[in-house]
C-alpha atoms as a PDB file:
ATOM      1  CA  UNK A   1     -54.492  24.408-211.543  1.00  0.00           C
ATOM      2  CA  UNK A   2     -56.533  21.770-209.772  1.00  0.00           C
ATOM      3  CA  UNK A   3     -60.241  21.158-210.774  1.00  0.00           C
ATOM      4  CA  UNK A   4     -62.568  23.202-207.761  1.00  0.00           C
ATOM      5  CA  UNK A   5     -63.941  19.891-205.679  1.00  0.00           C
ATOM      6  CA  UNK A   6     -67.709  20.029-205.413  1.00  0.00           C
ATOM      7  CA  UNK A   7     -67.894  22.111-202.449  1.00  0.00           C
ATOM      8  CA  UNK A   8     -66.027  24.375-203.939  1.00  0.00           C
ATOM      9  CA  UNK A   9     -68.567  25.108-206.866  1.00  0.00           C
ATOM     10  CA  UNK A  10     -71.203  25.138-204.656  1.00  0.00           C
ATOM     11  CA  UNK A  11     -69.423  27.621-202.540  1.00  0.00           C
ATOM     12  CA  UNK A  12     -68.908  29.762-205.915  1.00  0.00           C
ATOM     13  CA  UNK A  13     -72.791  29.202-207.157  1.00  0.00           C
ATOM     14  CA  UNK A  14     -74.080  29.792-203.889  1.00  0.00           C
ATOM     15  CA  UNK A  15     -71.940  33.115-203.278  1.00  0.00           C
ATOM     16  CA  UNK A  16     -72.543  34.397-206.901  1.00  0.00           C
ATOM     17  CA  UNK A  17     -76.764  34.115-205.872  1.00  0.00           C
ATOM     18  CA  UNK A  18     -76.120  36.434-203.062  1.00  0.00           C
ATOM     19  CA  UNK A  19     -73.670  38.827-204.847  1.00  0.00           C
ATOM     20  CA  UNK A  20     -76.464  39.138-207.656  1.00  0.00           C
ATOM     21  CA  UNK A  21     -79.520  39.537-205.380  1.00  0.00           C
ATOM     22  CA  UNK A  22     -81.038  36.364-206.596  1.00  0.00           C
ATOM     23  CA  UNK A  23     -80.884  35.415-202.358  1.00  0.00           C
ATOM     24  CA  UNK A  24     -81.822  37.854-200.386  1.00  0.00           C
ATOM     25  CA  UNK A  25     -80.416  39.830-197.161  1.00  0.00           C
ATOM     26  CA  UNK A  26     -82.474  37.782-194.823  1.00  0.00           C
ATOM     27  CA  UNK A  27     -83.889  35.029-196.524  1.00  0.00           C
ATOM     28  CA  UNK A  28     -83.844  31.422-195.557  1.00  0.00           C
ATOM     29  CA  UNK A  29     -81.671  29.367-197.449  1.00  0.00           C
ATOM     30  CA  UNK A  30     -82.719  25.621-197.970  1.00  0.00           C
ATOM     31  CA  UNK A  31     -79.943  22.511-198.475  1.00  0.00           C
ATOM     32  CA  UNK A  32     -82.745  20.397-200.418  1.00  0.00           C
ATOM     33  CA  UNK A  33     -83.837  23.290-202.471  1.00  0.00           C
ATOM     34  CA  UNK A  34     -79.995  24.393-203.285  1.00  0.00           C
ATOM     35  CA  UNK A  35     -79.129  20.907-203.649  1.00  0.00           C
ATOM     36  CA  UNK A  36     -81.477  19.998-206.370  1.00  0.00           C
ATOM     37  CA  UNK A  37     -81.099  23.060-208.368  1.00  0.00           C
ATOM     38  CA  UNK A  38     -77.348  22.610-208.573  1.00  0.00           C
ATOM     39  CA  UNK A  39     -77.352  18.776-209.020  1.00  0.00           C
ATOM     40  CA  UNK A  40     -75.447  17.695-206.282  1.00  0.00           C
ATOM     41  CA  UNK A  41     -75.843  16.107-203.239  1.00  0.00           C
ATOM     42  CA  UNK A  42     -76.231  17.778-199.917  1.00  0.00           C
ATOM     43  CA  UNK A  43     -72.600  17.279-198.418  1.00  0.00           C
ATOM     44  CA  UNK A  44     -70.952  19.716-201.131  1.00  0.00           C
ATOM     45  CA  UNK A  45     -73.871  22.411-200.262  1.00  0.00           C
ATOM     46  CA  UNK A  46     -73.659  21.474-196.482  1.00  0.00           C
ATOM     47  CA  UNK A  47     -69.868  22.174-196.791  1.00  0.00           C
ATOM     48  CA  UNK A  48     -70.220  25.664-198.540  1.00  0.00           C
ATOM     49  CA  UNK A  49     -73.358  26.748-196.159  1.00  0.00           C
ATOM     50  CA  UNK A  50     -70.442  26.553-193.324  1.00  0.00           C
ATOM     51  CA  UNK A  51     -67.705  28.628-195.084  1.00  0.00           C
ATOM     52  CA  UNK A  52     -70.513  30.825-196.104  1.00  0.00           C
ATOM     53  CA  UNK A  53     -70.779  30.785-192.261  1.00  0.00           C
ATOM     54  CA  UNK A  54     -67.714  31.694-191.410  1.00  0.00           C
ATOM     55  CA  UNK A  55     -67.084  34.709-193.714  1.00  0.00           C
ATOM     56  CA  UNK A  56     -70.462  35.733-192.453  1.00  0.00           C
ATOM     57  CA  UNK A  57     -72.145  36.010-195.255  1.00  0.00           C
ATOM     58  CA  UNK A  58     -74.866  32.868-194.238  1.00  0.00           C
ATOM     59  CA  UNK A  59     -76.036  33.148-190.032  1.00  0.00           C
ATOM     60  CA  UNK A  60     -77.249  29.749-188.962  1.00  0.00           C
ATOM     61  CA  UNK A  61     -79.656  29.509-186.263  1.00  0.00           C
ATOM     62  CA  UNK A  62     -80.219  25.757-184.756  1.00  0.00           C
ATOM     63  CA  UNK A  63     -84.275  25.690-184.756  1.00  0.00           C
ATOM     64  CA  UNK A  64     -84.266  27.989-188.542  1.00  0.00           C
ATOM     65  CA  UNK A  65     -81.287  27.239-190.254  1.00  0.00           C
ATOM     66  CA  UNK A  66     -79.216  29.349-192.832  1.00  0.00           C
ATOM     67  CA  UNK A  67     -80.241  32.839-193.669  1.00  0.00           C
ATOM     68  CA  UNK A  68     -78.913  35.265-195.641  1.00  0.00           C
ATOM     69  CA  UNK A  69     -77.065  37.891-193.451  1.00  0.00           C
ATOM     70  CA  UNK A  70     -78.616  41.330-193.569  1.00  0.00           C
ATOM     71  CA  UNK A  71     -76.120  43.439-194.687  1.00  0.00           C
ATOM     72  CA  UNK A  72     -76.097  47.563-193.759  1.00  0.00           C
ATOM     73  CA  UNK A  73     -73.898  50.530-194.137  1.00  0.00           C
ATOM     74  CA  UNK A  74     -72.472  49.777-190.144  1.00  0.00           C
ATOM     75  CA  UNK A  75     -70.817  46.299-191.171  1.00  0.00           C
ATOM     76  CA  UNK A  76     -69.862  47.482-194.067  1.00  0.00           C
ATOM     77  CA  UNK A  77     -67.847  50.398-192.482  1.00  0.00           C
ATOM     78  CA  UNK A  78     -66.017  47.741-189.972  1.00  0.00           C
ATOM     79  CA  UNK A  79     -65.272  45.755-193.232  1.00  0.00           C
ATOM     80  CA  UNK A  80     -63.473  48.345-195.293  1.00  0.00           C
ATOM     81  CA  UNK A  81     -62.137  49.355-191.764  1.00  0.00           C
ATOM     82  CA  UNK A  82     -60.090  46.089-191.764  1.00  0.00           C
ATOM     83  CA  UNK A  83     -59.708  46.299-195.237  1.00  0.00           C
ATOM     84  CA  UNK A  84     -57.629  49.035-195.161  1.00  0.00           C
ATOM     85  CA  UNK A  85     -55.398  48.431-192.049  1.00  0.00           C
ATOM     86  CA  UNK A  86     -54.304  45.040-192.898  1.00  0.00           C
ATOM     87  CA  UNK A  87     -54.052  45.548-196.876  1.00  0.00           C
ATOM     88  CA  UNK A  88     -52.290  49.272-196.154  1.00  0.00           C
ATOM     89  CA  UNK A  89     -49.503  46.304-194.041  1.00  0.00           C
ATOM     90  CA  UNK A  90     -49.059  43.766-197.185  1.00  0.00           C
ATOM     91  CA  UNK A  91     -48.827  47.003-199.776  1.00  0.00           C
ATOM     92  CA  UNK A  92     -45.789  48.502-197.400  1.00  0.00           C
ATOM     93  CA  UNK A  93     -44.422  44.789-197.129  1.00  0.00           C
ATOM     94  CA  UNK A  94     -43.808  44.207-200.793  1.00  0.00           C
ATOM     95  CA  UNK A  95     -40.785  44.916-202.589  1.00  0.00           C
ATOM     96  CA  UNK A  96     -42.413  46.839-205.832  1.00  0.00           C
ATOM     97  CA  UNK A  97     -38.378  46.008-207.844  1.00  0.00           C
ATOM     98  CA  UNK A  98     -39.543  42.463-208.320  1.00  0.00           C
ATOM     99  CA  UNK A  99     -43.527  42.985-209.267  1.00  0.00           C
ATOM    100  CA  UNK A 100     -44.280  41.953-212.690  1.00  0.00           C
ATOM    101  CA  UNK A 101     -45.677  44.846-213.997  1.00  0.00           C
ATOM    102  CA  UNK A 102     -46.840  43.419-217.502  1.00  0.00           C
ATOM    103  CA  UNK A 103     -48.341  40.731-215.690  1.00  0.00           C
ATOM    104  CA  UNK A 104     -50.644  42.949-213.704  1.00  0.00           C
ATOM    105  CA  UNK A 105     -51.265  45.166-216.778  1.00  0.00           C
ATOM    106  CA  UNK A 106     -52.881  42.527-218.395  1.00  0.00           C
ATOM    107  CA  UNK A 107     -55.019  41.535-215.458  1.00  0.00           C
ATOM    108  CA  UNK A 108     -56.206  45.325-215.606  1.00  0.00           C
ATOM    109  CA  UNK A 109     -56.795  44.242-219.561  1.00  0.00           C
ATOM    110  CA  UNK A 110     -59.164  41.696-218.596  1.00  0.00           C
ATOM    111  CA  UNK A 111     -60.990  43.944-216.229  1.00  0.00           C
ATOM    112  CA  UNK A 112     -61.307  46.367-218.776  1.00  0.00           C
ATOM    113  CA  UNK A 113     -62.895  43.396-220.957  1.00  0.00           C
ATOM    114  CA  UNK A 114     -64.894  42.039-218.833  1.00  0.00           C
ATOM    115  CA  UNK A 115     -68.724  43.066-218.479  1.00  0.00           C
ATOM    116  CA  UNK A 116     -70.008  44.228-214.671  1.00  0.00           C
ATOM    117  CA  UNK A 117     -73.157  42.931-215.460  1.00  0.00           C
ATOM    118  CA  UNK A 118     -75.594  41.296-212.581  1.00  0.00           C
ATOM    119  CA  UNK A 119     -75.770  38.156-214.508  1.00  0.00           C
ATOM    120  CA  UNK A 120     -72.301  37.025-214.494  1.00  0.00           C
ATOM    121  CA  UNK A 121     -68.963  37.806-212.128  1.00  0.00           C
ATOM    122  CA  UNK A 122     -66.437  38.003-214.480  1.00  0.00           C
ATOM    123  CA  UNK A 123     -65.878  41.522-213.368  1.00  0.00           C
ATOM    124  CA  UNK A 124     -65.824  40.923-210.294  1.00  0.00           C
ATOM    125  CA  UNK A 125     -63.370  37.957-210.768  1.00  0.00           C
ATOM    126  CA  UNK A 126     -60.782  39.531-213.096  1.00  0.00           C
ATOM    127  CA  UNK A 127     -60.985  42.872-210.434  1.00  0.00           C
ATOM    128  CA  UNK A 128     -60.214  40.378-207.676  1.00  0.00           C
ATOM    129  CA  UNK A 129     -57.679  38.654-209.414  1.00  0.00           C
ATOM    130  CA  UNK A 130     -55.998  42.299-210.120  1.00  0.00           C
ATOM    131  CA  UNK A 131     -55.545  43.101-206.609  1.00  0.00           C
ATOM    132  CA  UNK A 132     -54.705  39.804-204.701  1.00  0.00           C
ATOM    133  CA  UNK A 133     -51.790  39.137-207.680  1.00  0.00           C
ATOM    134  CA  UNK A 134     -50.258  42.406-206.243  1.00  0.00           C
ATOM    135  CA  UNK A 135     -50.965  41.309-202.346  1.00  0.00           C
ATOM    136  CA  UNK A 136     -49.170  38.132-203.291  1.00  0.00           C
ATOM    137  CA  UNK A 137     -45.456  39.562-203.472  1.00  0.00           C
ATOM    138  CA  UNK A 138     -46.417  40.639-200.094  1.00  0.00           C
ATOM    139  CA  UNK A 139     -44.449  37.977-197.021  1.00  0.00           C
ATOM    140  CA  UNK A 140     -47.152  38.612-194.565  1.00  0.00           C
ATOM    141  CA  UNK A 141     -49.172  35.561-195.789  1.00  0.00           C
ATOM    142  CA  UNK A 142     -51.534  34.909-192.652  1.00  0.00           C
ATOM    143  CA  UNK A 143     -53.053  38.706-193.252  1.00  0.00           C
ATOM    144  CA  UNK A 144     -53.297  38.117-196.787  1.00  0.00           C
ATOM    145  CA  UNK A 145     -55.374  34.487-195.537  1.00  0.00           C
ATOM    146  CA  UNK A 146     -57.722  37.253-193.732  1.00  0.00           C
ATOM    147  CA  UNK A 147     -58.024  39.595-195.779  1.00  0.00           C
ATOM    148  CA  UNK A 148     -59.145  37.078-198.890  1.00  0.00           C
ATOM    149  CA  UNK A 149     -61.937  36.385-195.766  1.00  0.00           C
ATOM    150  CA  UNK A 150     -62.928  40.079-195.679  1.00  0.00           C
ATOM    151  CA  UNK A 151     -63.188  40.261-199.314  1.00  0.00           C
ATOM    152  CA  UNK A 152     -65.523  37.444-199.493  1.00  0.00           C
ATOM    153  CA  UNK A 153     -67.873  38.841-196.812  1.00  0.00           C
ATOM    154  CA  UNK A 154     -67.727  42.424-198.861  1.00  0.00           C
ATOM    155  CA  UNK A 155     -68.547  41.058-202.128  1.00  0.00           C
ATOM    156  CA  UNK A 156     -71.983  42.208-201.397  1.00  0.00           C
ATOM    157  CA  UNK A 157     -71.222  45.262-201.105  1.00  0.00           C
ATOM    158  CA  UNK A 158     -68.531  45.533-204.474  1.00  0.00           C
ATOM    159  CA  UNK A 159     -71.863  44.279-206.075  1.00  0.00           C
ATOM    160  CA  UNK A 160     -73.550  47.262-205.517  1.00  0.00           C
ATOM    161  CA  UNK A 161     -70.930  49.874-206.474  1.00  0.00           C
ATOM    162  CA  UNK A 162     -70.126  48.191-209.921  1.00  0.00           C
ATOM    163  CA  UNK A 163     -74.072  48.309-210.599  1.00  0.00           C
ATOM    164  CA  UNK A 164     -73.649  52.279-210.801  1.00  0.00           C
ATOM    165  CA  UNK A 165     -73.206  53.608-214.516  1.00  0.00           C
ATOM    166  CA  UNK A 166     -70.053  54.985-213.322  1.00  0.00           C
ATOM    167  CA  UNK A 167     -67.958  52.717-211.824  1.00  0.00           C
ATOM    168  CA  UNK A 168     -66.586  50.792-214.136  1.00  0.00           C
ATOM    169  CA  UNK A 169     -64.244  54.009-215.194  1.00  0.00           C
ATOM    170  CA  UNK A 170     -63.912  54.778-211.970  1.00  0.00           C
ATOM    171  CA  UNK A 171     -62.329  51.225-211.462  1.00  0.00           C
ATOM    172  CA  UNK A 172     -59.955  51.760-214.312  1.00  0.00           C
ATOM    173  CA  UNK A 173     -59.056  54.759-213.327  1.00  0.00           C
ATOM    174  CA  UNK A 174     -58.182  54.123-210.167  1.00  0.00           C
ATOM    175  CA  UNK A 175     -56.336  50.992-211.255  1.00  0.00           C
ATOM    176  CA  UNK A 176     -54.549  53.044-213.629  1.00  0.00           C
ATOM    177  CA  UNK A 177     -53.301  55.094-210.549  1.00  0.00           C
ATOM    178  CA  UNK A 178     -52.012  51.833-208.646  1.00  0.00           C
ATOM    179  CA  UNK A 179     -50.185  50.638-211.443  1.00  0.00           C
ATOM    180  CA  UNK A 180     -48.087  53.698-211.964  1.00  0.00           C
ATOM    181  CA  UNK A 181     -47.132  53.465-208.137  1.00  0.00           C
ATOM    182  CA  UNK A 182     -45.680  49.835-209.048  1.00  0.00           C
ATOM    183  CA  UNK A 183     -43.836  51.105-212.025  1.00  0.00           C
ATOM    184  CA  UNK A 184     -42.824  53.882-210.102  1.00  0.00           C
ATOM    185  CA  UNK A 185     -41.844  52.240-206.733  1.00  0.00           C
ATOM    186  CA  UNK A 186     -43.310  54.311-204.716  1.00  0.00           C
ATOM    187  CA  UNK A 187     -45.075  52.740-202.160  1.00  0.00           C
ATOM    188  CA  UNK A 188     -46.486  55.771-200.356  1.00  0.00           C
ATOM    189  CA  UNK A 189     -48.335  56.822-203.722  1.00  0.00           C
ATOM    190  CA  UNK A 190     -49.777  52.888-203.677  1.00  0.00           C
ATOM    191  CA  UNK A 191     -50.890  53.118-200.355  1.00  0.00           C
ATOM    192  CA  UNK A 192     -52.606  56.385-201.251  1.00  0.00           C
ATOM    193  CA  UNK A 193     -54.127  55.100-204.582  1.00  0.00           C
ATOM    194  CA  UNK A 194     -55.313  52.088-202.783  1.00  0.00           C
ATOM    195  CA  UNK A 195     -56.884  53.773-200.077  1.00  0.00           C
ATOM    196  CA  UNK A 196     -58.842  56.288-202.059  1.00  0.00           C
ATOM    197  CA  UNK A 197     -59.746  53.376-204.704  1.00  0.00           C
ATOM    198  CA  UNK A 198     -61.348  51.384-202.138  1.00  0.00           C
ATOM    199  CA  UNK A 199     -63.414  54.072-200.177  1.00  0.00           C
ATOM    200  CA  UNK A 200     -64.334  55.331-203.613  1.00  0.00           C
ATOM    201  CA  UNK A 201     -66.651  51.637-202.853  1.00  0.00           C
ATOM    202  CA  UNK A 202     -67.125  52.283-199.284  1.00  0.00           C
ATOM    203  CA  UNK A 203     -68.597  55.623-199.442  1.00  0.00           C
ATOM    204  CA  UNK A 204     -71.118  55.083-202.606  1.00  0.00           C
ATOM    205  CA  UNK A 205     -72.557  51.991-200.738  1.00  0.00           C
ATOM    206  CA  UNK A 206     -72.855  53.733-197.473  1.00  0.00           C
ATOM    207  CA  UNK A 207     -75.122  56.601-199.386  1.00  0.00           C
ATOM    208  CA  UNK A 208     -77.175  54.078-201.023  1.00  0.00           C
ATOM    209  CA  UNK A 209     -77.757  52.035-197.815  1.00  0.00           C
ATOM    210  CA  UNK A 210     -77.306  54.815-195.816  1.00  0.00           C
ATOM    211  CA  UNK A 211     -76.298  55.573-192.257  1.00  0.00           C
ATOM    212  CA  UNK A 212     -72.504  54.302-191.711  1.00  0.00           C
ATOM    213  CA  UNK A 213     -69.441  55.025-189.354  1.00  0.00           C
ATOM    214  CA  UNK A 214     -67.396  58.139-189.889  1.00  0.00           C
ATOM    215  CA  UNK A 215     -63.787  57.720-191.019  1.00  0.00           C
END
């Protein structure tokens, strides 16, 4: 794998400091500030401000600048709305007889492993990892490209559900569920698992933030 350029580890740093709550929904965010702390220069932060952009997760304004995007139960609803029409598409596109199934079970390994703790992502990462491995058999590569965008912008949100006590069984679980669908072929019951899995997220963070679309 090729070392992440600069950008790209500002892109990770920055995005890890608004998954943990160390920036703030709606607080300004300074290039000087987050250039100094991370020890770069202010083209690799500059660059990761704008695909923080983007995925929405940074709003720029031209006479204030980047702020954090205030986040509620409404977006969050459209998100997972996305979320599960285009990943329900790539799950019924792939052809479960040629998934590595060991390979994915020891993904799920790691993400049993790893600690969901606020200080680090490696829960997050190694969950991540588990999902998009089994979205990559899928052909339909441009809806893939968007939903790896709508991930990105609901990593907020993930944040939030792993906090609870739990989750983190809940996550297992659930993956436990997905897994069997592989092994089994069935791609209605993955569909189904995967559906239920991710508003399992959807519908803790809409109580704690309240409010929210109905399904």
């Amino acid at each position: 794998m090729k070392e992440p350029t600069g950008a790209q580890r500002c892109l990770q740093q920055i995005r890890q400091m608004i998954v943990s709550g160390e920036l703030l929904p709606g607080q300004k965010v300074h290039q000087s500030e987050l250039a100094e702390r991370l020890n770069v220069s202010r083209i690799p932060v500059r660059e990761a401000l704008s695909t923080l952009q983007a995925e929405g997760v940074l709003e720029h304004k031209s006479n204030t600048g980047y702020t954090v995007t205030r986040f509620s139960s409404e977006d969050l609803s459209e998100l997972y709305l996305m979320r599960r029409l285009l990943e329900t598409e790539i799950l019924a596109s792939i052809d479960l007889g040629g998934v590595d199934v060991a390979e994915l079970e020891r993904i799920q390994e790691q993400v049993d492993q790893a600690e969901p703790s606020e200080e680090g992502p490696e829960f997050q990462e190694a969950n991540r990892q588990f999902h998009f491995r089994l979205f990559s058999y899928s052909p339909l590569k441009r809806v893939l490209q968007e939903v790896d965008r709508l991930w990105y912008m609901s990593d907020f949100y993930r944040a939030l559900y792993i906090r609870e006590p739990s989750s983190r069984r809940k996550v297992s679980e659930d993956h436990g569920r997905i897994l069997q669908a592989v092994r089994d072929q069935d791609s209605a019951e993955l569909i189904r698992a995967s559906d239920e899995h991710r508003s399992a997220t959807e519908d803790l963070v809409v109580r704690r933030l309240g409010g929210g679309r109905p399904r």
